[in-house]
Tab-separated table of C-alpha atoms in Angstrom:
chain	number	residue	atom	x	y	z
A	1	MET	CA	0.000	0.000	0.000
A	2	GLU	CA	1.385	3.371	-1.041
A	3	GLN	CA	1.710	5.974	1.673
A	4	HIS	CA	1.065	9.620	0.852
A	5	THR	CA	2.647	12.456	2.720
A	6	ALA	CA	0.854	15.743	2.742
A	7	LYS	CA	2.698	18.448	0.852
A	8	PRO	CA	2.315	21.998	2.022
A	9	PRO	CA	0.359	24.093	-0.458
A	10	PRO	CA	2.555	26.109	-2.814
A	11	THR	CA	3.195	29.601	-1.547
A	12	SER	CA	1.705	32.272	-3.699
A	13	THR	CA	4.407	34.437	-5.230
A	14	PHE	CA	1.955	37.340	-5.100
A	15	PHE	CA	1.410	36.825	-1.356
A	16	LYS	CA	5.152	36.697	-0.704
A	17	GLN	CA	5.855	39.829	-2.762
A	18	THR	CA	2.982	41.713	-1.142
A	19	ARG	CA	3.950	40.697	2.392
A	20	ASN	CA	7.625	41.504	1.793
A	21	TYR	CA	6.653	44.956	0.529
A	22	GLN	CA	4.488	45.498	3.635
A	23	VAL	CA	7.471	44.465	5.793
A	24	SER	CA	9.766	46.891	3.931
A	25	GLN	CA	7.186	49.647	4.208
A	26	GLN	CA	6.805	49.059	7.962
A	27	ALA	CA	10.593	49.148	8.453
A	28	VAL	CA	10.992	52.439	6.556
A	29	LEU	CA	8.100	53.991	8.503
A	30	LEU	CA	9.648	52.849	11.806
A	31	ALA	CA	13.058	54.266	10.858
A	32	LEU	CA	11.460	57.622	9.992
A	33	ILE	CA	9.431	57.633	13.214
A	34	ASN	CA	12.659	56.912	15.111
A	35	ARG	CA	13.744	60.456	14.204
A	36	HIS	CA	10.985	61.600	16.592
A	37	PHE	CA	10.349	58.709	19.019
A	38	SER	CA	12.053	55.847	20.823
A	39	LEU	CA	10.609	52.515	19.671
A	40	SER	CA	9.624	49.601	21.897
A	41	LEU	CA	9.611	46.506	19.682
A	42	SER	CA	8.917	42.812	20.214
A	43	ALA	CA	9.540	39.697	18.218
A	44	PRO	CA	6.243	38.372	16.823
A	45	LYS	CA	4.653	35.351	18.462
A	46	LYS	CA	4.858	33.348	15.212
A	47	LYS	CA	7.939	33.130	13.020
A	48	SER	CA	7.338	33.827	9.345
A	49	VAL	CA	8.621	31.048	7.095
A	50	VAL	CA	7.237	32.346	3.802
A	51	ALA	CA	8.058	36.049	3.793
A	52	GLN	CA	10.208	38.517	5.705
A	53	GLN	CA	9.417	38.858	9.418
A	54	MET	CA	7.063	41.618	10.577
A	55	ILE	CA	7.912	43.369	13.837
A	56	THR	CA	5.493	44.022	16.694
A	57	VAL	CA	5.496	47.672	17.769
A	58	ASN	CA	4.606	47.903	21.465
A	59	TYR	CA	4.774	51.651	21.897
A	60	LEU	CA	6.457	54.861	20.777
A	61	LYS	CA	7.913	57.205	23.405
A	62	ARG	CA	8.876	60.868	23.164
A	63	GLY	CA	9.596	62.653	26.431
A	64	ASN	CA	6.526	62.115	28.600
A	65	ASP	CA	4.346	61.186	25.623
A	66	THR	CA	3.680	57.541	24.832
A	67	VAL	CA	1.742	56.147	21.884
A	68	ALA	CA	0.550	52.656	22.863
A	69	VAL	CA	0.610	51.216	19.341
A	70	ASP	CA	-0.088	47.582	20.246
A	71	GLU	CA	-2.996	48.524	22.537
A	72	PHE	CA	-4.488	50.853	19.923
A	73	VAL	CA	-4.199	48.226	17.183
A	74	HIS	CA	-5.647	45.541	19.473
A	75	ARG	CA	-8.722	47.731	20.126
A	76	ARG	CA	-9.114	48.519	16.412
A	77	LEU	CA	-8.893	44.825	15.510
A	78	ALA	CA	-11.606	43.984	18.053
A	79	GLU	CA	-13.813	46.723	16.549
A	80	ILE	CA	-13.188	45.494	12.999
A	81	GLN	CA	-13.847	41.883	13.992
A	82	GLN	CA	-17.134	42.846	15.691
A	83	TYR	CA	-18.138	44.895	12.653
A	84	ASP	CA	-17.353	41.989	10.300
A	85	ILE	CA	-19.468	39.630	12.419
A	86	SER	CA	-22.319	42.158	12.491
A	87	GLN	CA	-22.157	42.202	8.667
A	88	GLY	CA	-22.632	38.432	8.482
A	89	VAL	CA	-19.012	37.285	8.339
A	90	ALA	CA	-18.500	33.979	10.151
A	91	PRO	CA	-16.709	34.456	13.506
A	92	LYS	CA	-13.887	32.097	12.436
A	93	THR	CA	-13.382	34.065	9.223
A	94	ALA	CA	-13.420	37.371	11.108
A	95	ALA	CA	-10.794	36.018	13.522
A	96	ARG	CA	-8.645	34.722	10.647
A	97	ARG	CA	-8.679	38.163	9.008
A	98	CYS	CA	-7.141	39.717	12.115
A	99	GLU	CA	-3.500	39.111	11.107
A	100	ASN	CA	-3.840	40.882	7.764
A	101	ASN	CA	-5.842	43.623	9.442
A	102	ARG	CA	-3.093	43.982	12.086
A	103	ILE	CA	-0.456	44.687	9.447
A	104	ALA	CA	-2.687	47.234	7.715
A	105	GLU	CA	-3.681	48.966	10.967
A	106	VAL	CA	-0.100	49.285	12.228
A	107	ASN	CA	1.062	50.753	8.926
A	108	HIS	CA	-1.939	53.121	8.770
A	109	LEU	CA	-1.156	54.395	12.278
A	110	LEU	CA	2.540	54.884	11.463
A	111	ILE	CA	1.615	56.794	8.282
A	112	ASP	CA	-0.807	59.014	10.239
A	113	ILE	CA	1.839	59.807	12.873
A	114	LEU	CA	4.405	60.705	10.218
A	115	ARG	CA	1.878	62.963	8.464
A	116	GLU	CA	1.652	64.911	11.737
A	117	PHE	CA	5.408	65.540	11.455
A	118	GLY	CA	5.133	66.907	7.912
A	119	TYR	CA	5.803	63.811	5.830
A	120	SER	CA	3.627	63.201	2.801
A	121	PHE	CA	3.089	60.026	0.880
A	122	SER	CA	2.154	58.851	-2.570
A	123	THR	CA	-0.114	55.927	-1.788
A	124	LYS	CA	-2.500	53.508	-3.366
A	125	VAL	CA	-5.454	52.158	-1.441
A	126	THR	CA	-6.198	48.571	-2.351
A	127	ASP	CA	-9.754	47.404	-1.946
A	128	GLY	CA	-10.163	44.381	0.217
A	129	LYS	CA	-11.865	41.347	-1.287
A	130	ASN	CA	-15.196	40.237	0.160
A	131	GLY	CA	-15.474	43.234	2.455
A	132	THR	CA	-11.998	42.972	3.988
A	133	LEU	CA	-10.128	46.022	5.229
A	134	LYS	CA	-8.669	48.365	2.637
A	135	THR	CA	-4.888	48.689	2.788
A	136	GLU	CA	-2.864	51.803	2.027
A	137	SER	CA	0.430	51.017	0.289
A	138	VAL	CA	3.107	53.717	0.208
A	139	TYR	CA	4.893	54.178	-3.120
A	140	SER	CA	6.921	57.258	-2.221
A	141	VAL	CA	7.753	59.268	0.889
A	142	LEU	CA	8.288	63.015	0.727
A	143	TYR	CA	9.497	65.470	3.347
A	144	LYS	CA	9.650	69.233	2.806
A	145	GLY	CA	9.072	68.717	-0.908
A	146	MET	CA	11.955	66.265	-1.319
A	147	THR	CA	11.453	62.625	-2.234
A	148	LEU	CA	13.087	60.484	0.444
A	149	PHE	CA	11.955	57.096	-0.819
A	150	THR	CA	10.538	55.633	-4.009
A	151	ARG	CA	8.957	52.212	-4.334
A	152	SER	CA	12.300	50.570	-5.144
A	153	THR	CA	14.175	52.295	-2.293
A	154	ILE	CA	11.354	51.415	0.118
A	155	GLN	CA	11.969	47.769	-0.851
A	156	SER	CA	15.764	47.822	-0.658
A	157	SER	CA	16.196	50.086	2.384
A	158	GLY	CA	13.212	48.504	4.099
A	159	LEU	CA	14.690	45.006	3.889
A	160	ALA	CA	17.995	46.242	5.374
A	161	ILE	CA	16.201	48.143	8.161
A	162	ASN	CA	13.956	45.153	8.895
A	163	LYS	CA	16.991	42.861	9.104
A	164	TYR	CA	18.698	45.242	11.543
A	165	LEU	CA	15.595	45.469	13.763
A	166	ASN	CA	15.048	41.694	13.697
A	167	ASP	CA	18.721	41.158	14.577
A	168	LEU	CA	18.168	43.344	17.667
A	169	LEU	CA	15.288	41.043	18.629
A	170	PHE	CA	17.233	37.817	18.028
A	171	GLU	CA	18.799	37.689	21.504
A	172	THR	CA	15.979	39.332	23.458
A	173	GLN	CA	12.271	39.161	22.763
A	174	THR	CA	11.785	42.914	23.305
A	175	THR	CA	14.027	45.910	22.756
A	176	LEU	CA	13.929	49.678	23.107
A	177	VAL	CA	15.450	51.514	20.153
A	178	SER	CA	16.495	54.970	21.351
A	179	LYS	CA	15.293	58.032	19.457
A	180	ASN	CA	17.658	58.874	16.579
A	181	ASN	CA	19.378	55.487	16.692
A	182	CYS	CA	22.630	56.095	14.811
A	183	ILE	CA	22.424	52.907	12.719
A	184	LEU	CA	18.839	53.629	11.623
A	185	HIS	CA	19.816	57.260	11.024
A	186	HIS	CA	22.532	56.162	8.580
A	187	MET	CA	20.076	53.900	6.737
A	188	LEU	CA	17.892	56.909	5.901
A	189	PRO	CA	18.504	59.577	3.271
A	190	GLU	CA	19.499	62.956	4.706
């Protein structure tokens, strides 16, 4: 009798490219925010085997001001999940959507914070399928009329920044990246 072993489903190239771009985008946004805030970061609960690793942002700190990013996102995800269920989405499906929604919500919050500091963005909002959350993808970052990042530099710089931040989290599960971290500073255009 022939024995069959289950093969994992093939990973979608589109999923991997999209997730890697989201990771790069998050890293660039975090490096820019580090010009204004210290960053408290944690290693995610699950290790990514398909795409680059996302980073959990606990909070941002500037003087006496703290932005509780993880708490804010957690509340937003609960609201979105409740809304989905109220619109007829199965509870299991609504719960499964949370991870994608988490990535979108963190990036949306980081973009909003940077807009408060005078950054502007060329973005594209992608419609979610079947009523899922719309995601804003950044294709260029501008500051004081100068282009800091294009889509290609978001990808290349973002991967390097993400690697640096994940390396910080390799030994410890959480880390505090001081405001104006010199390594992040040198990874950004002047």
